PDB file of C-alpha atoms in Angstrom:
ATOM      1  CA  UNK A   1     111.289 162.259  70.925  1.00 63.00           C
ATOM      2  CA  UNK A   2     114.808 161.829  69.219  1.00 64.00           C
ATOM      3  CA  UNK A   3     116.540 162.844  72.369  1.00 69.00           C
ATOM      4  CA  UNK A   4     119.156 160.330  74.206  1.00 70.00           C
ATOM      5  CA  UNK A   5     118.450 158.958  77.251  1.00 73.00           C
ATOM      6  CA  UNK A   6     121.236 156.712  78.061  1.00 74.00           C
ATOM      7  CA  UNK A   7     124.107 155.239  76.706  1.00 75.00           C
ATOM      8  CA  UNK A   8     125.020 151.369  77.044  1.00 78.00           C
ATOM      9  CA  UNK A   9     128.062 150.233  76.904  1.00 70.00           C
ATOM     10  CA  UNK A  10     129.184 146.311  76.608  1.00 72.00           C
ATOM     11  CA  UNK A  11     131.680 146.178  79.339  1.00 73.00           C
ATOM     12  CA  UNK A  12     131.744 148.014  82.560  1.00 75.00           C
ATOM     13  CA  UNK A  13     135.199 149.536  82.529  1.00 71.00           C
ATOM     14  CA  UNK A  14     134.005 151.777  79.110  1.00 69.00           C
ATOM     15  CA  UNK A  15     131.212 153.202  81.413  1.00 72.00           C
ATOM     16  CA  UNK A  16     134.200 155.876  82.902  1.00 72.00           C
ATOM     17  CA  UNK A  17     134.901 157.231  78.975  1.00 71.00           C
ATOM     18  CA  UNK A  18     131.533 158.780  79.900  1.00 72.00           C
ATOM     19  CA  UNK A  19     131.720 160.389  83.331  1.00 73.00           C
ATOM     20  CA  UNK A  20     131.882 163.881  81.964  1.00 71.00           C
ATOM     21  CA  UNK A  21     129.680 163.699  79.053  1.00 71.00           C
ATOM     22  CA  UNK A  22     127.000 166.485  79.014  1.00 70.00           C
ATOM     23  CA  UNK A  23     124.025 166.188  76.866  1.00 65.00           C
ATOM     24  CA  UNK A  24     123.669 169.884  76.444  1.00 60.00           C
ATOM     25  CA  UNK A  25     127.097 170.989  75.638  1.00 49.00           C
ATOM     26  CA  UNK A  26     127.128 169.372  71.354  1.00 46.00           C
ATOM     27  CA  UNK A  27     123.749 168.801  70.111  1.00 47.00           C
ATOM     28  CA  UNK A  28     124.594 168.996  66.688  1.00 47.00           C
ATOM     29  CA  UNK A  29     127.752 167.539  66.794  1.00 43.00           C
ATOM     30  CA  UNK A  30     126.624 164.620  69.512  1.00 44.00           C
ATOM     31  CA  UNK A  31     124.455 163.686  66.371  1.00 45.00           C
ATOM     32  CA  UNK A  32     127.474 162.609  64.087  1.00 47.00           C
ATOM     33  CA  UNK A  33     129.295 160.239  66.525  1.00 49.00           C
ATOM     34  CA  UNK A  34     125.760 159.004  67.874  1.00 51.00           C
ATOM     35  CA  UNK A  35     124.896 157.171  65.181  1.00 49.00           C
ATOM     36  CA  UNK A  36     127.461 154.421  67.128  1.00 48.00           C
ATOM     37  CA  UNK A  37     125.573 155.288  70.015  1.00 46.00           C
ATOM     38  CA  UNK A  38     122.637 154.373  67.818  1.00 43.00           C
ATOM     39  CA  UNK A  39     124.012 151.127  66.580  1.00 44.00           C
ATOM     40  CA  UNK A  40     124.755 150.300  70.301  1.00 44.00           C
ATOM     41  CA  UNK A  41     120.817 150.864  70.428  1.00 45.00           C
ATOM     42  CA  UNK A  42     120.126 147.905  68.639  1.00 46.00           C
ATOM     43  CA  UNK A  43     122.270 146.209  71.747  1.00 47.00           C
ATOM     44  CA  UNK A  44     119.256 147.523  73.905  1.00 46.00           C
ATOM     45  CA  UNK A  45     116.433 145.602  71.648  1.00 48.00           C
ATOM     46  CA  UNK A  46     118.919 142.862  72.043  1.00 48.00           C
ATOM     47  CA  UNK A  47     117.711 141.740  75.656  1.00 49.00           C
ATOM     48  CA  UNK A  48     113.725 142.283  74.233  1.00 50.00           C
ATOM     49  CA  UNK A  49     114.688 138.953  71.740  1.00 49.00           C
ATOM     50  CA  UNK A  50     114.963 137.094  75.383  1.00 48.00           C
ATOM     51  CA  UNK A  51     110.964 137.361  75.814  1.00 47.00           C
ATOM     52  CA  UNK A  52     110.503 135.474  72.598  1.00 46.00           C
ATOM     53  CA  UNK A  53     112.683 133.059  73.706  1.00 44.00           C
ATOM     54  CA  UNK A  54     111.166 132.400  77.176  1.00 43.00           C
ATOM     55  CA  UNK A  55     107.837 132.122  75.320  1.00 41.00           C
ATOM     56  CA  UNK A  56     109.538 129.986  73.366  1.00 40.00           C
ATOM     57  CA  UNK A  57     108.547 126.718  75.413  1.00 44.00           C
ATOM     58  CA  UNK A  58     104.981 127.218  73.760  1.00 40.00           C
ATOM     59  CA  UNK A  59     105.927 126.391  69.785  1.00 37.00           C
ATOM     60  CA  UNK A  60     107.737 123.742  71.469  1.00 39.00           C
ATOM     61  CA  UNK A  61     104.777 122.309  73.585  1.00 37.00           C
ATOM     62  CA  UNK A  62     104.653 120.170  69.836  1.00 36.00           C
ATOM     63  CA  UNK A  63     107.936 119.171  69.304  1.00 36.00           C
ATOM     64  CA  UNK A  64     108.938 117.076  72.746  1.00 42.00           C
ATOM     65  CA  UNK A  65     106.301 114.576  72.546  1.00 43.00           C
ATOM     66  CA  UNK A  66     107.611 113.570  69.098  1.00 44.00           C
ATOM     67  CA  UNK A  67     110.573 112.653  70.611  1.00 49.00           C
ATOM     68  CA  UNK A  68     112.454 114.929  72.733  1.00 60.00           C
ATOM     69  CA  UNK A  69     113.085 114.219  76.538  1.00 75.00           C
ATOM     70  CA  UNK A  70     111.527 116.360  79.158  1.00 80.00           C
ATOM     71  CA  UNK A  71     113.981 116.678  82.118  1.00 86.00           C
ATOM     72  CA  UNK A  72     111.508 115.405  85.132  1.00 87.00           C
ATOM     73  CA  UNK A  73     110.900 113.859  87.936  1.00 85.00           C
ATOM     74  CA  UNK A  74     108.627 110.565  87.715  1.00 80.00           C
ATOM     75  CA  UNK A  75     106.919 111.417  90.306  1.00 83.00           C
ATOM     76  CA  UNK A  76     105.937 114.810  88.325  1.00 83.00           C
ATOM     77  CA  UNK A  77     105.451 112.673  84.878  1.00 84.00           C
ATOM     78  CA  UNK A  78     102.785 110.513  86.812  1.00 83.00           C
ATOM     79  CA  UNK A  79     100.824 113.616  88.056  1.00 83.00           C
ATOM     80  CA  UNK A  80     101.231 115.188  84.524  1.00 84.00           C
ATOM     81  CA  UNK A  81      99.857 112.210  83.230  1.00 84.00           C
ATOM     82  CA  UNK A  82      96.799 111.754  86.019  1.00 80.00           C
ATOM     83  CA  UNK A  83      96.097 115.073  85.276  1.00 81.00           C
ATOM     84  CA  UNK A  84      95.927 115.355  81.691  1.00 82.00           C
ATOM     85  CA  UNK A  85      98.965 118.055  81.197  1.00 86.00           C
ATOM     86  CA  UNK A  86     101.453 118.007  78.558  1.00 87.00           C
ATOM     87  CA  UNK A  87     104.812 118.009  80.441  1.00 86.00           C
ATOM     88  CA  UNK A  88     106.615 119.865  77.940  1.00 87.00           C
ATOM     89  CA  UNK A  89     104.518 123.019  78.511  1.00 87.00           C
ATOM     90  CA  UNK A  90     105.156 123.218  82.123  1.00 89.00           C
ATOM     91  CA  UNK A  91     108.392 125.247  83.077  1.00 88.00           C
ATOM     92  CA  UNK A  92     110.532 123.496  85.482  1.00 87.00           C
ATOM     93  CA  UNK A  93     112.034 125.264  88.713  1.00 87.00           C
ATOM     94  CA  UNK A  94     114.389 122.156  89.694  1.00 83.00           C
ATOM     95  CA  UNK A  95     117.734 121.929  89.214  1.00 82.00           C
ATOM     96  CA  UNK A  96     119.032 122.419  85.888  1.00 79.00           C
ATOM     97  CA  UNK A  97     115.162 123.313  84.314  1.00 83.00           C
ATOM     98  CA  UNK A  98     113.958 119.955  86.078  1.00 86.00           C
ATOM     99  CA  UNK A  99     110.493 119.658  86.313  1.00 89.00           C
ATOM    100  CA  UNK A 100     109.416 118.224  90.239  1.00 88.00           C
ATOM    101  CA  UNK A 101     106.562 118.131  91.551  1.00 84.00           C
ATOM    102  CA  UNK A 102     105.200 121.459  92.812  1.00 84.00           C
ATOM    103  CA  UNK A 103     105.401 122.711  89.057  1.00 86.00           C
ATOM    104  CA  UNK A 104     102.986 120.261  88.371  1.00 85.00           C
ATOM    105  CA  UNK A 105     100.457 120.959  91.034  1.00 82.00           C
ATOM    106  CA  UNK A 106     101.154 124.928  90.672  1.00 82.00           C
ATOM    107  CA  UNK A 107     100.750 124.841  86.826  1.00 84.00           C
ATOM    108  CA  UNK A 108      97.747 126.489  85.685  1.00 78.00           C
ATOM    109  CA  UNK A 109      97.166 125.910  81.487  1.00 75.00           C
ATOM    110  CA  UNK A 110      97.152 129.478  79.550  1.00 63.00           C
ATOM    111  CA  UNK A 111      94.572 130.209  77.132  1.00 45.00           C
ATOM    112  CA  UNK A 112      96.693 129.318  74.147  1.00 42.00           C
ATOM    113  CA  UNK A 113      97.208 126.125  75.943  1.00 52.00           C
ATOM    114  CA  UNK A 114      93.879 125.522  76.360  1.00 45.00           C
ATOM    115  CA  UNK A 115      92.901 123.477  73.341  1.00 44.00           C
ATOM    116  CA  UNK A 116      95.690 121.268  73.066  1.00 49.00           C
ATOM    117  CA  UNK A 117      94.795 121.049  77.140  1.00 46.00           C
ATOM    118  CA  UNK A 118      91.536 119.946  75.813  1.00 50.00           C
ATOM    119  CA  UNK A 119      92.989 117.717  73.583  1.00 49.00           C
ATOM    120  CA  UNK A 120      95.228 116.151  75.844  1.00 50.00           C
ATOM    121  CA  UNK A 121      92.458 115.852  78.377  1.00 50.00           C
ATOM    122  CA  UNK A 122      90.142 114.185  75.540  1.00 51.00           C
ATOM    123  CA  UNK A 123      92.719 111.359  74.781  1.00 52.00           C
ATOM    124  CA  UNK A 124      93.393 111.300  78.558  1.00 51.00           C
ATOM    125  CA  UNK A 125      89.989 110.502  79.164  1.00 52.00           C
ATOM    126  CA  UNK A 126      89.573 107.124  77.865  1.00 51.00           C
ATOM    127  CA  UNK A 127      92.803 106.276  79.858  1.00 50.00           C
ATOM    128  CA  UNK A 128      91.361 107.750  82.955  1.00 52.00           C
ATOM    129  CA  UNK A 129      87.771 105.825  82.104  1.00 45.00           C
ATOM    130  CA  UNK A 130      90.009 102.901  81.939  1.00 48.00           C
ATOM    131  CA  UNK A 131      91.721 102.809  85.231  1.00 48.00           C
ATOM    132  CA  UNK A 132      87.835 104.362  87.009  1.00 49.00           C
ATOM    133  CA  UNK A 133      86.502 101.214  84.852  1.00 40.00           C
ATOM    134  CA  UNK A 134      88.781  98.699  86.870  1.00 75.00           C
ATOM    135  CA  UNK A 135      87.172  98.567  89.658  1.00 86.00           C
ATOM    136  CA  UNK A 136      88.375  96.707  93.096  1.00 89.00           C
ATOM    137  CA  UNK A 137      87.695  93.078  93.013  1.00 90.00           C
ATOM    138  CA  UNK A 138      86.971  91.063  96.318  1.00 90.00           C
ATOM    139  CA  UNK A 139      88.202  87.560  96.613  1.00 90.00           C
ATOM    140  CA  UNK A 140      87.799  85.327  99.787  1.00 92.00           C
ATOM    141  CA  UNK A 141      89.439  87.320 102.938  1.00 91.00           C
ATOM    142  CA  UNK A 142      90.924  90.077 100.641  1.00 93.00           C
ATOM    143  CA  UNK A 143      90.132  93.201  97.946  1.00 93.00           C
ATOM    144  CA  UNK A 144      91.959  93.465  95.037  1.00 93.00           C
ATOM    145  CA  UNK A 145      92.462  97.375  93.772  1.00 91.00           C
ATOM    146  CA  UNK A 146      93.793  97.627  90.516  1.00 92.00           C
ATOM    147  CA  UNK A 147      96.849 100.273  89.972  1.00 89.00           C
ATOM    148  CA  UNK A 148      97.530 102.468  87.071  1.00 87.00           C
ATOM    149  CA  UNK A 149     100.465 102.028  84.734  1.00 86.00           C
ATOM    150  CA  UNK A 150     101.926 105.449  85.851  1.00 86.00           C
ATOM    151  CA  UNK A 151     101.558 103.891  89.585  1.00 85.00           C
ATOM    152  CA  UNK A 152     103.013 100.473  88.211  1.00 86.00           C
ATOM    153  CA  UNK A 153     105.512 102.731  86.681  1.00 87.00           C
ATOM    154  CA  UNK A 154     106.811 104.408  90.008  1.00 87.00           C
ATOM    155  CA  UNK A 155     107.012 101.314  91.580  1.00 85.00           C
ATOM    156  CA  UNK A 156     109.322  99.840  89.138  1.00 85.00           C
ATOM    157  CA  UNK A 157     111.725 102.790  89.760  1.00 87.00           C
ATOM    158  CA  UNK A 158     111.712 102.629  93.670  1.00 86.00           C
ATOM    159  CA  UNK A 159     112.743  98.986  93.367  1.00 84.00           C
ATOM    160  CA  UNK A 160     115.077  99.875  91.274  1.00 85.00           C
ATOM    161  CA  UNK A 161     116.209 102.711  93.909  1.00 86.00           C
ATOM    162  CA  UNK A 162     115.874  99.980  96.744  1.00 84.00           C
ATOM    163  CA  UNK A 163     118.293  97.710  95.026  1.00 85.00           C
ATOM    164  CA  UNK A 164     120.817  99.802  93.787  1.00 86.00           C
ATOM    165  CA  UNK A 165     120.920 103.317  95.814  1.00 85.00           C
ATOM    166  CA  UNK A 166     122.351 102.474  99.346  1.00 87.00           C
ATOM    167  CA  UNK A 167     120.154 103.364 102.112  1.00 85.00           C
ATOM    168  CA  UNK A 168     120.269 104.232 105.542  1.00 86.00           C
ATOM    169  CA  UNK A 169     117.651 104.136 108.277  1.00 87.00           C
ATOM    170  CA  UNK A 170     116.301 105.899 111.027  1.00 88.00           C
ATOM    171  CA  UNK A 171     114.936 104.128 114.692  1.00 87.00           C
ATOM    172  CA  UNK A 172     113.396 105.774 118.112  1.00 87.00           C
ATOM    173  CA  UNK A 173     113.204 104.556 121.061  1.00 86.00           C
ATOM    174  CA  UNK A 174     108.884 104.406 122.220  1.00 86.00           C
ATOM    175  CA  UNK A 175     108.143 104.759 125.795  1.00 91.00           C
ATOM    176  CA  UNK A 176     105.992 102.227 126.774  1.00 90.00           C
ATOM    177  CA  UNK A 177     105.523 102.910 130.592  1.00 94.00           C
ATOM    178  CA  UNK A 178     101.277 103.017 129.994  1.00 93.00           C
ATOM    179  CA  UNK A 179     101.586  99.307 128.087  1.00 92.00           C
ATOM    180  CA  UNK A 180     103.757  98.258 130.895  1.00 93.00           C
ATOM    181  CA  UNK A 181     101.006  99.568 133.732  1.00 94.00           C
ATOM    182  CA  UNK A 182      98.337  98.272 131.899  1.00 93.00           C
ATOM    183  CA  UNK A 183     100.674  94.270 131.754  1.00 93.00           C
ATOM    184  CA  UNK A 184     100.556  94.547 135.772  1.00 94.00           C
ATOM    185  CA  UNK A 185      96.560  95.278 135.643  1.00 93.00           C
ATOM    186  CA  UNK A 186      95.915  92.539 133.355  1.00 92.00           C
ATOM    187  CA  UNK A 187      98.263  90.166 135.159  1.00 91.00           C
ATOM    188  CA  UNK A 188      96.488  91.451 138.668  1.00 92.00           C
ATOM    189  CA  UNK A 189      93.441  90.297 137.338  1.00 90.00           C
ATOM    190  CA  UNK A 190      94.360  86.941 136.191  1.00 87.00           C
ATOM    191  CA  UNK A 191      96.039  86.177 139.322  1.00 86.00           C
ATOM    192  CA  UNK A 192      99.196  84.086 140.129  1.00 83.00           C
ATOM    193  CA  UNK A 193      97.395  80.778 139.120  1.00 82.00           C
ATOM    194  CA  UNK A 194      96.964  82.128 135.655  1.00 82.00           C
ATOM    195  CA  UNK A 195      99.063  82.587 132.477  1.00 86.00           C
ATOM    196  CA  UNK A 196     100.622  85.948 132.835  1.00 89.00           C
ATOM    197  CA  UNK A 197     100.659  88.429 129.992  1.00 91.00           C
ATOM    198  CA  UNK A 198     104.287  89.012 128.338  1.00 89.00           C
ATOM    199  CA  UNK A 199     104.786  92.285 126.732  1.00 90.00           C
ATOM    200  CA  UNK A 200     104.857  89.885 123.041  1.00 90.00           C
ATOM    201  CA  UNK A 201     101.444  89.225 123.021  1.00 92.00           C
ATOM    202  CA  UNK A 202     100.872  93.031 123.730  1.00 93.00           C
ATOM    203  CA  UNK A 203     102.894  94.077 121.133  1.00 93.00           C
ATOM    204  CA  UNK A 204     100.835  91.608 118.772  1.00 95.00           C
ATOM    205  CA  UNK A 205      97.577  93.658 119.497  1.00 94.00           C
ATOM    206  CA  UNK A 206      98.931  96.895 118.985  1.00 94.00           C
ATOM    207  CA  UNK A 207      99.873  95.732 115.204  1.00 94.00           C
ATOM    208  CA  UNK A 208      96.891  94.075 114.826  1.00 95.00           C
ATOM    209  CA  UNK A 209      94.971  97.169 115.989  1.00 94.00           C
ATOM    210  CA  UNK A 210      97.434  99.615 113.521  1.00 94.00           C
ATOM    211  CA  UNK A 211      97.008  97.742 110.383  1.00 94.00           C
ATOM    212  CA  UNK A 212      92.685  98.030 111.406  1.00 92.00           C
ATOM    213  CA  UNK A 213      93.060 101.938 111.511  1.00 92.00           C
ATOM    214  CA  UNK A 214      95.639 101.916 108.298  1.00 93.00           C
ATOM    215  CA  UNK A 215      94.257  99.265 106.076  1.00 92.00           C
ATOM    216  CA  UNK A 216      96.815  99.793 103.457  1.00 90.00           C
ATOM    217  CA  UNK A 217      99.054  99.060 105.654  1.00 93.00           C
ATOM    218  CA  UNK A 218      97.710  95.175 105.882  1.00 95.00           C
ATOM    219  CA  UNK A 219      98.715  94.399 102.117  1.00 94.00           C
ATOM    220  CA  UNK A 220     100.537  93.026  99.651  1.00 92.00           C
ATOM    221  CA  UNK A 221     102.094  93.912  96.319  1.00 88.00           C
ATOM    222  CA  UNK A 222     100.697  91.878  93.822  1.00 87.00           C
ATOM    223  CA  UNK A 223     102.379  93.374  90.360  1.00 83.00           C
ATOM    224  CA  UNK A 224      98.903  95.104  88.928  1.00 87.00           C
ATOM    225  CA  UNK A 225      96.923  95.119  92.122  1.00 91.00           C
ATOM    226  CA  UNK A 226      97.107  95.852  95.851  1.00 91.00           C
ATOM    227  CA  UNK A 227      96.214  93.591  97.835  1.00 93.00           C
ATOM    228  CA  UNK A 228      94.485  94.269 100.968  1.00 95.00           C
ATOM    229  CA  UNK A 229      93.646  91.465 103.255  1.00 96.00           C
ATOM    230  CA  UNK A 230      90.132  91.486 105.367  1.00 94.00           C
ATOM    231  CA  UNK A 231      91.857  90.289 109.296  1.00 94.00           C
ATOM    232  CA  UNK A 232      95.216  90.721 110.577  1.00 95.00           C
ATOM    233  CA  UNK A 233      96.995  87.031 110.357  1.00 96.00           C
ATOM    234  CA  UNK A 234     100.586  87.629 112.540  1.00 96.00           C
ATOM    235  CA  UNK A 235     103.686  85.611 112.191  1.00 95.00           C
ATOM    236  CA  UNK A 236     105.120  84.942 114.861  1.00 94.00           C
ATOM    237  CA  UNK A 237     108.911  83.909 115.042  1.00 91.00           C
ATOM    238  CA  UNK A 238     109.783  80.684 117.484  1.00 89.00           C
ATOM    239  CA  UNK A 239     112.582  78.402 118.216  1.00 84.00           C
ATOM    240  CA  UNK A 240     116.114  78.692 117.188  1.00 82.00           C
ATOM    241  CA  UNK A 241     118.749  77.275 114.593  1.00 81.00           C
ATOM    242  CA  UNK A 242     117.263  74.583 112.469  1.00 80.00           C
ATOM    243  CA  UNK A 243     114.347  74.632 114.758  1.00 81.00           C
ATOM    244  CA  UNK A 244     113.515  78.091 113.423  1.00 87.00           C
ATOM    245  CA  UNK A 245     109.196  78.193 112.834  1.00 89.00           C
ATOM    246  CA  UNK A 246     107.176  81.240 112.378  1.00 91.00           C
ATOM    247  CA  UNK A 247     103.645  79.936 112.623  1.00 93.00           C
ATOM    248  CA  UNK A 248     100.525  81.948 112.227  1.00 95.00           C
ATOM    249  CA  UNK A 249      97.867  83.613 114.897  1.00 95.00           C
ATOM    250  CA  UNK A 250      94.998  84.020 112.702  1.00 94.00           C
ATOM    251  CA  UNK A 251      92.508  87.384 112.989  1.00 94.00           C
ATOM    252  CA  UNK A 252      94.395  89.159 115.324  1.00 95.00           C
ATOM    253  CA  UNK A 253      92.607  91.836 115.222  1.00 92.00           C
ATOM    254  CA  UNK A 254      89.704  90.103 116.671  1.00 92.00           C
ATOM    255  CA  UNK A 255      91.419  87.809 119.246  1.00 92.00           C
ATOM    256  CA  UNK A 256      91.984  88.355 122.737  1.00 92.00           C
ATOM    257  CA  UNK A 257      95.066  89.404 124.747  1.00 92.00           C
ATOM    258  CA  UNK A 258      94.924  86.697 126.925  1.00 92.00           C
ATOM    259  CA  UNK A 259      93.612  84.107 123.592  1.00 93.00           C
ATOM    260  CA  UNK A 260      96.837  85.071 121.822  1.00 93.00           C
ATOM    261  CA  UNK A 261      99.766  84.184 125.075  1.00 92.00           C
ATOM    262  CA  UNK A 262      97.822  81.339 125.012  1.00 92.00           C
ATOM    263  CA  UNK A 263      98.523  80.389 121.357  1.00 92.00           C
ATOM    264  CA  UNK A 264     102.621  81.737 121.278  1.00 91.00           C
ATOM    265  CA  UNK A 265     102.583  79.591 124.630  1.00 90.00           C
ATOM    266  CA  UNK A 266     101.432  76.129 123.023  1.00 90.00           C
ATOM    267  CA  UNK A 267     103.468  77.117 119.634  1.00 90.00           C
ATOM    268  CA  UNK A 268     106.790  77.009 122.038  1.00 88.00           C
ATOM    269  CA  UNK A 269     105.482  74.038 123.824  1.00 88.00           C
ATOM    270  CA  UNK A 270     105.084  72.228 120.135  1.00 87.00           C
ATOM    271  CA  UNK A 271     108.397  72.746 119.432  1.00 85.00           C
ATOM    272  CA  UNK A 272     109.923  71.643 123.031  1.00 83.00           C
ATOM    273  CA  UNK A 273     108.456  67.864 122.575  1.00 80.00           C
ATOM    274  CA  UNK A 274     110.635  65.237 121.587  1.00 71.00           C
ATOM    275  CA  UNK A 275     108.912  64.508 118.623  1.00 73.00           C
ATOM    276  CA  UNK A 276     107.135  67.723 117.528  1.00 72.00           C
ATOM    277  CA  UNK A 277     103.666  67.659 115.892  1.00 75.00           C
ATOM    278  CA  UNK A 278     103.486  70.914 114.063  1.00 81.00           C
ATOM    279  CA  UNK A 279     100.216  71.514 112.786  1.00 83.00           C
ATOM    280  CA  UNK A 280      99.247  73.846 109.699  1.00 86.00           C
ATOM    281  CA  UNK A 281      99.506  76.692 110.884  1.00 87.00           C
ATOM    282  CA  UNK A 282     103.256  76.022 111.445  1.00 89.00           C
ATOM    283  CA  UNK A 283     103.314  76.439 107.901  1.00 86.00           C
ATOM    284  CA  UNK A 284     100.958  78.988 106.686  1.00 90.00           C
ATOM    285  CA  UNK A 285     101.630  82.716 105.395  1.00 91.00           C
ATOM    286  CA  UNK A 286      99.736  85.452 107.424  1.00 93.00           C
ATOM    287  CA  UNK A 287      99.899  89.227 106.541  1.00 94.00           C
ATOM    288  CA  UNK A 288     102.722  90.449 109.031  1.00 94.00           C
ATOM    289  CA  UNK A 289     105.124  89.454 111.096  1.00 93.00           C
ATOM    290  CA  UNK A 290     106.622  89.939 114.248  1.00 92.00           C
ATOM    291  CA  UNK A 291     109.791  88.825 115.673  1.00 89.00           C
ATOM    292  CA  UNK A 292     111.100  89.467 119.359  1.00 84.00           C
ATOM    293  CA  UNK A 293     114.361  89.907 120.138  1.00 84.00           C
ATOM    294  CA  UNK A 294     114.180  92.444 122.825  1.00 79.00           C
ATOM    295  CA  UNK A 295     115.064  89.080 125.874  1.00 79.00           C
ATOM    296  CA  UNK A 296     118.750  89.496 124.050  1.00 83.00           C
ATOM    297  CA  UNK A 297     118.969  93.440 124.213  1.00 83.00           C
ATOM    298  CA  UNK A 298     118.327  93.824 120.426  1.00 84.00           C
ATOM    299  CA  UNK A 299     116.965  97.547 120.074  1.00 78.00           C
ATOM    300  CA  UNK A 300     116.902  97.279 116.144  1.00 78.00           C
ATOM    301  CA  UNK A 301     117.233  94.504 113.263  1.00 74.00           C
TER     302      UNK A 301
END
């Protein structure tokens, strides 16, 4: 106790004033000038003041939500929110302190956290009772599912994103050599005297069938609910220029190879008369649509 065991120094070029400084050689007299030393020793406590301030984001758990911004993503502000954190508390890894995602999921609350955990969670809960409250609501051919604000909230923002951030996309090309085989099967079987198959009508079933599997995937944005529809109802895109229909093959999913060529056949033959008769259907909304351009070497649109 009471002997030195290093000396600091601020910058590194006054580290060489020391290269021949023994420890043994001026006990006594080391202990006049080390009271400088000594005042540099408050310079080593210096860095322990740090630790205070990294646990300083606890005290100020309080003071963001009374009005100063957390720097996060909204992704991570929705799961905060589902999950009945206080933002502020989590530290952020992201750029610049940002708080993303992961620090959400990989946050655990400390035990001084806990109760204002708990009291987040409490006032979370009615929210959370809220949105389990709402639940789906089934109209005539479709369910209605109810979204949270946060969910509302992300929404807005990727419009937003859609409209104004400029966007690129990516294609593939899909070997279809099996669909193709299994065309000339189909076609085999109906024989010469029959309607042949087109690869349209394939293509028809295969969304139909897609949508069945992914039912989200066979809805609509309605604002404050998701819409998802009971059968598949395709548009499909006929005639040209003025002329330009996209009538509807209801319950797709249900229907036929053979049943749907037979309905894009008569659509094309509606529009070929003189004096067309369009019925409804020439005018009704379905739930997707499909357009073929592939007769004009389109690969993408």
């Amino acid at each position: 106790i009471g002997d030195k065991i290093c000396i600091t120094v601020e910058e590194e070029e006054d580290a060489a004033a020391f290269a021949d400084y023994v420890l043994e050689e001026a006990p006594a007299a080391a202990a006049t000038p080390e009271p400088p030393a000594a005042a540099a020793a408050p310079a080593t406590p210096a860095p322990p003041t740090p630790p205070p301030a990294a646990a300083a984001p606890a005290p100020s758990t309080s003071a963001p939500p009374s009005g100063g911004p957390v720097v996060a993503s909204p992704l991570a502000h929705m799961l905060a929110k589902d999950m009945g954190y206080d933002i502020s508390t989590i530290p952020g890894t992201g750029p610049g302190g940002r708080v993303i995602a992961a620090d959400v999921k990989e946050f655990v609350p400390s035990a001084a956290q806990a109760v204002p955990a708990d009291a987040t969670a409490a006032t979370a809960a009615p929210a959370q009772a809220a949105i389990a409250a709402a639940p789906p609501v089934a109209g005539i051919g479709y369910t209605d599912y109810p979204l949270s604000e946060s969910a509302q909230q992300t929404a807005a923002q990727l419009a937003h994103s859609k409209q104004n951030v400029p966007h690129y996309y990516l294609t593939v090309d899909l070997s279809v050599d099996e669909l193709l085989a299994m065309r000339s099967k189909l076609n085999a079987t109906i024989g010469e005297d029959g309607q042949q198959l087109g690869v349209y009508e394939l293509l028809l079933k295969a969304a139909a069938a897609a949508m069945k599997a992914v039912p989200s995937a066979n809805a609509s944005w309605m604002d404050s609910v998701v819409r998802v529809y009971d059968s598949v109802d395709i548009n499909v895109v006929v005639g040209n220029g003025d002329a330009l229909y996209t009538p509807v093959i209801r319950d797709v999913g249900k229907r036929g190879v053979k049943s749907l060529s037979e309905d894009v056949t008569n659509f094309v033959s509606a529009l070929e008369e003189e004096e067309p008769s369009l019925g409804e259907e020439f005018n009704a909304m379905g739930t997707f649509t499909v357009m073929n351009l592939g007769m004009y070497g389109i690969k993408s649109c």
